[in-house]
Coordinates of C-alpha atoms in Angstrom, one line a residue:
M9 CA -126.8 -53.0 178.5
K10 CA -124.2 -55.2 180.2
P11 CA -121.6 -56.9 178.0
S12 CA -123.1 -60.3 178.7
Q13 CA -126.6 -59.0 177.8
K14 CA -125.3 -57.8 174.4
G15 CA -123.8 -61.3 173.8
N16 CA -127.1 -63.0 174.8
L17 CA -129.0 -60.6 172.5
M18 CA -126.8 -61.7 169.5
I19 CA -127.5 -65.4 170.4
K20 CA -131.2 -64.9 170.6
L21 CA -131.3 -63.0 167.3
K22 CA -129.5 -65.8 165.5
N23 CA -131.9 -68.4 167.0
M24 CA -135.0 -66.4 166.2
N25 CA -134.1 -65.8 162.5
K26 CA -132.8 -68.9 160.9
G27 CA -130.9 -68.1 157.7
I28 CA -130.5 -64.4 158.6
F29 CA -127.0 -63.3 159.6
T30 CA -126.4 -60.9 162.5
A31 CA -123.8 -58.1 162.7
F32 CA -122.5 -56.0 165.5
V33 CA -120.3 -53.0 165.5
G34 CA -118.5 -52.0 168.7
D35 CA -115.3 -50.5 170.2
G36 CA -113.9 -53.8 171.3
C37 CA -114.0 -53.0 175.0
N38 CA -117.3 -53.9 176.7
D39 CA -118.6 -55.3 173.4
I40 CA -116.3 -58.3 173.2
C41 CA -119.0 -60.8 173.9
A42 CA -121.4 -59.4 171.3
L43 CA -118.7 -59.1 168.7
Q44 CA -117.7 -62.7 169.2
Q45 CA -121.3 -64.1 169.2
S46 CA -122.4 -62.2 166.0
D47 CA -121.8 -63.6 162.5
I48 CA -120.0 -60.4 161.5
G49 CA -118.2 -58.6 164.3
L50 CA -116.5 -55.2 163.5
A51 CA -114.3 -53.6 166.1
L52 CA -113.8 -49.8 165.7
S53 CA -110.3 -49.4 167.1
N54 CA -107.0 -47.7 166.3
Q55 CA -105.1 -50.8 167.5
E56 CA -103.2 -52.8 164.9
A57 CA -104.8 -56.1 166.0
S58 CA -107.8 -57.1 168.1
L59 CA -108.9 -60.4 169.6
A60 CA -112.4 -59.1 170.1
A61 CA -113.7 -59.3 166.6
P62 CA -112.7 -61.0 163.3
F63 CA -112.8 -57.6 161.6
L64 CA -111.0 -54.4 162.6
T65 CA -111.0 -50.9 161.2
P66 CA -109.3 -47.7 162.3
I67 CA -112.0 -45.6 160.7
I68 CA -114.5 -44.9 163.5
R69 CA -117.7 -45.1 161.5
V70 CA -120.5 -47.6 161.7
S71 CA -120.8 -47.4 157.9
Q72 CA -117.6 -49.5 157.6
I73 CA -119.8 -52.6 158.1
C74 CA -121.2 -51.9 154.6
E75 CA -117.6 -52.0 153.2
I76 CA -117.2 -55.5 154.8
L77 CA -120.4 -56.7 153.2
K78 CA -119.4 -55.3 149.7
V79 CA -115.9 -56.8 149.8
G80 CA -117.2 -60.1 151.2
R81 CA -119.9 -60.5 148.6
G82 CA -117.4 -59.5 145.8
S83 CA -114.9 -62.0 147.0
L84 CA -117.5 -64.8 147.2
I85 CA -118.7 -64.1 143.6
T86 CA -115.1 -63.9 142.4
S87 CA -114.2 -67.3 143.9
Q88 CA -117.3 -68.8 142.3
S89 CA -116.5 -67.3 138.9
C90 CA -112.9 -68.6 139.1
F91 CA -114.2 -72.1 140.0
K92 CA -116.6 -72.1 137.1
F93 CA -114.0 -70.9 134.7
M94 CA -111.4 -73.5 135.7
T95 CA -114.0 -76.2 135.6
L96 CA -115.1 -75.3 132.1
Y97 CA -111.6 -74.8 130.8
S98 CA -110.5 -78.3 131.8
S99 CA -113.8 -79.6 130.3
I100 CA -113.2 -77.8 127.0
Q101 CA -109.6 -79.1 126.8
T102 CA -110.7 -82.7 127.7
I103 CA -113.4 -82.7 125.0
A104 CA -111.0 -81.4 122.4
L105 CA -108.4 -84.0 123.3
T106 CA -111.0 -86.8 123.3
I107 CA -112.2 -85.8 119.8
C108 CA -108.6 -85.7 118.6
Y109 CA -108.0 -89.2 119.9
I110 CA -111.2 -90.5 118.3
S111 CA -109.9 -89.0 115.0
N112 CA -106.6 -90.7 115.3
T113 CA -104.7 -87.6 116.2
K114 CA -103.9 -85.4 119.2
L115 CA -103.1 -81.8 120.2
T116 CA -99.4 -81.0 119.8
V117 CA -97.2 -79.7 122.6
E118 CA -97.1 -76.3 120.9
Q119 CA -100.8 -76.1 120.9
F120 CA -101.0 -77.0 124.6
L121 CA -98.4 -74.4 125.4
Y122 CA -100.1 -71.7 123.3
Q123 CA -103.5 -72.3 125.0
D124 CA -102.1 -72.6 128.5
L125 CA -99.4 -69.9 128.6
W126 CA -100.9 -67.3 126.2
I127 CA -104.6 -67.5 127.1
L128 CA -105.4 -69.5 130.3
I129 CA -102.7 -68.3 132.8
P130 CA -103.0 -64.5 132.1
V131 CA -106.8 -64.7 132.2
A132 CA -107.0 -66.9 135.3
F133 CA -104.6 -64.7 137.3
T134 CA -106.4 -61.4 136.3
M135 CA -110.0 -62.6 136.7
S136 CA -109.7 -62.2 140.5
L137 CA -108.6 -58.6 140.3
T138 CA -112.2 -57.3 139.7
K139 CA -113.1 -55.0 142.6
P140 CA -116.3 -55.2 144.6
S141 CA -119.3 -53.0 143.7
E142 CA -119.3 -49.5 145.0
T143 CA -123.0 -49.9 146.1
L144 CA -124.6 -52.4 148.5
T145 CA -127.6 -54.2 147.0
V146 CA -130.4 -56.1 148.6
E147 CA -129.6 -59.2 146.6
Q148 CA -127.7 -62.0 148.3
P149 CA -125.1 -64.1 146.5
F150 CA -125.2 -67.9 146.5
V151 CA -123.1 -69.3 149.3
S152 CA -122.7 -72.8 148.0
L153 CA -120.9 -74.1 144.9
L154 CA -123.7 -76.7 144.6
S155 CA -126.5 -74.0 144.2
R156 CA -128.9 -74.3 141.3
S157 CA -127.5 -71.3 139.5
I158 CA -123.9 -72.5 139.5
I159 CA -124.7 -76.1 138.5
F160 CA -127.1 -75.0 135.8
S161 CA -124.6 -72.5 134.4
V162 CA -121.7 -74.9 134.3
I163 CA -123.7 -77.8 132.8
G164 CA -125.3 -75.5 130.2
Q165 CA -122.0 -74.1 129.1
F166 CA -120.5 -77.6 129.0
L167 CA -123.3 -78.8 126.7
I168 CA -122.9 -75.8 124.4
C169 CA -119.1 -76.3 124.1
C170 CA -119.5 -80.1 123.7
C171 CA -122.1 -79.8 120.9
C172 CA -120.1 -77.2 119.0
Q173 CA -116.9 -79.2 119.1
L174 CA -118.7 -82.4 118.0
I175 CA -120.4 -80.5 115.1
S176 CA -117.0 -79.1 114.1
L177 CA -115.7 -82.6 113.8
S178 CA -118.2 -83.5 111.1
T179 CA -116.9 -80.7 108.8
Y180 CA -113.5 -82.4 108.3
D181 CA -112.5 -85.6 106.5
Q182 CA -110.8 -87.9 109.0
S183 CA -109.1 -89.8 106.3
Q184 CA -106.7 -86.9 106.1
I185 CA -105.1 -88.1 109.3
T186 CA -102.5 -90.9 108.9
P187 CA -100.1 -92.5 111.4
L188 CA -97.4 -90.4 109.8
N189 CA -98.9 -87.0 110.7
M190 CA -101.1 -87.8 113.8
D191 CA -98.5 -86.1 116.0
L192 CA -98.2 -83.1 113.7
V193 CA -100.4 -80.0 113.1
N194 CA -103.3 -81.0 111.0
P195 CA -106.8 -79.7 110.1
I196 CA -108.6 -81.6 112.9
N197 CA -106.4 -80.6 115.9
T198 CA -106.2 -77.1 114.4
Q199 CA -110.0 -76.8 114.3
Q200 CA -110.2 -78.1 117.9
I201 CA -107.6 -75.7 119.3
I202 CA -109.2 -72.8 117.5
L203 CA -112.7 -73.6 118.8
G204 CA -111.3 -74.4 122.2
N205 CA -109.5 -71.0 122.5
T206 CA -112.7 -69.2 121.4
Q207 CA -114.7 -71.0 124.0
V208 CA -112.1 -70.2 126.8
I209 CA -112.1 -66.5 125.9
A210 CA -115.9 -66.4 125.8
V211 CA -116.2 -68.2 129.1
A212 CA -113.7 -65.8 130.7
I213 CA -115.8 -62.8 129.5
A214 CA -119.1 -64.5 130.6
Y215 CA -117.9 -65.2 134.1
S216 CA -116.3 -61.8 134.6
Q217 CA -119.5 -59.8 134.6
G218 CA -119.8 -57.5 137.5
K219 CA -123.3 -56.4 138.6
P220 CA -124.7 -56.6 141.2
F221 CA -121.8 -57.6 143.5
R222 CA -118.7 -56.5 141.5
Q223 CA -117.6 -53.7 139.2
P224 CA -118.0 -54.1 135.5
I225 CA -115.5 -56.0 133.5
Y226 CA -114.2 -52.9 131.8
R227 CA -113.0 -51.7 135.2
N228 CA -110.6 -54.7 135.4
Y229 CA -107.9 -53.2 133.2
F230 CA -105.5 -56.1 133.4
L231 CA -108.1 -58.7 132.4
L232 CA -109.3 -56.5 129.6
F233 CA -105.8 -56.1 128.3
F234 CA -105.0 -59.8 128.3
L235 CA -108.4 -60.7 126.7
F236 CA -107.8 -58.1 124.0
I237 CA -104.2 -59.4 123.3
G238 CA -105.4 -63.0 123.4
M239 CA -108.3 -62.3 120.9
V240 CA -106.0 -60.4 118.5
V241 CA -103.4 -63.1 118.4
H242 CA -106.1 -65.7 118.1
V243 CA -107.6 -64.1 115.1
L244 CA -104.1 -63.4 113.5
L245 CA -103.1 -67.1 113.9
I246 CA -106.4 -68.2 112.2
I247 CA -105.9 -65.9 109.3
K248 CA -102.1 -66.3 108.9
P249 CA -100.8 -69.4 110.9
N250 CA -97.2 -68.8 109.6
I251 CA -96.9 -65.4 111.3
V252 CA -94.7 -67.1 113.9
N253 CA -92.0 -69.7 113.4
I254 CA -93.6 -72.1 115.8
S255 CA -96.0 -74.6 114.2
I256 CA -99.3 -74.0 116.1
L257 CA -102.0 -74.1 113.5
S258 CA -102.1 -75.6 110.0
E259 CA -102.9 -73.5 106.9
L260 CA -106.6 -73.4 106.3
T261 CA -108.3 -73.2 102.9
S262 CA -110.8 -70.5 102.2
E263 CA -113.6 -72.9 102.6
Q264 CA -112.2 -74.2 106.0
L265 CA -111.6 -70.6 107.1
M266 CA -115.2 -69.7 106.3
M267 CA -116.4 -72.8 108.2
T268 CA -114.2 -71.9 111.2
T269 CA -115.7 -68.4 111.3
L270 CA -119.2 -69.7 111.1
M271 CA -118.5 -72.1 114.0
N272 CA -116.6 -69.7 116.3
V273 CA -118.8 -66.6 116.1
P274 CA -122.0 -68.3 117.1
V275 CA -120.4 -70.3 120.0
F276 CA -118.7 -67.1 121.3
L277 CA -122.1 -65.3 121.4
A278 CA -124.0 -68.3 122.7
I279 CA -121.7 -68.7 125.7
I280 CA -122.0 -65.1 126.7
L281 CA -125.8 -64.9 126.1
F282 CA -126.4 -68.1 128.0
E283 CA -124.7 -66.7 131.1
N284 CA -126.6 -63.4 130.8
L285 CA -129.8 -65.5 130.6
C286 CA -128.8 -67.4 133.8
I287 CA -128.0 -64.2 135.6
K288 CA -131.3 -62.5 134.6
Q289 CA -133.4 -65.6 135.5
Y290 CA -132.0 -66.0 139.0
K291 CA -132.0 -62.2 139.5
N292 CA -135.7 -62.1 138.9
Q293 CA -136.3 -65.0 141.3
G294 CA -134.1 -63.4 143.9
I295 CA -130.4 -64.1 144.0
G296 CA -129.3 -66.4 146.7
K297 CA -132.9 -67.2 147.8

């Protein structure tokens, strides 16, 4: 075939199959037209750069197109997961802050710093380090942030977090908060920061699941390390708030500690199980369809 005929073939294939992407692998010489007209053009060349195709590999094997698909799908899912995590994190913190204002108190600077610097930033930076899957599956990921799966997942997780934080508010006596201690650590903002941190960790785990487009979460060693450290410190501060000299959490009575445990464990499991349910539901229906 002539170079122009190859390019026309790519155009006709795209016009015939709406919604189906085309790919072309060539050497970048007489395949320039086809490489540029296809959705995914891979040039097999030893040159450092090529204007013929958006993708270039020095490994002269047609199977390299599968590597592009695996990395591309993994990157897309990682971007969507980071978007959902940051959306829910800001929502969780907004709900906690609103509840504190309603209760005539607020989160302290130390509590904000603890949540942001110790939990959020390490997790947010390491979530994207999950590598793509080693196998190529027939499923297709969602290409839009406004797809049903993403919207349903974010709204569902938001409702779970919101309901749990509102329920936790009813377990404390708001008369304990006075204008003298509203800016200090107290039982209400302590309860909200504990529950908020639990929700952030659970959301990070839920949105770091790998299959079918990424490797499992236990293969992301940096994320696993920071999640483990965050959970250990989180539990230690709940049990013994005075373990550090910085006033982050108030001392909880045995009854309050029991109530905190009863609230945090179910919400932790509910967030992870709900995301598993969303993945299973849309996997059965055909991901990305």
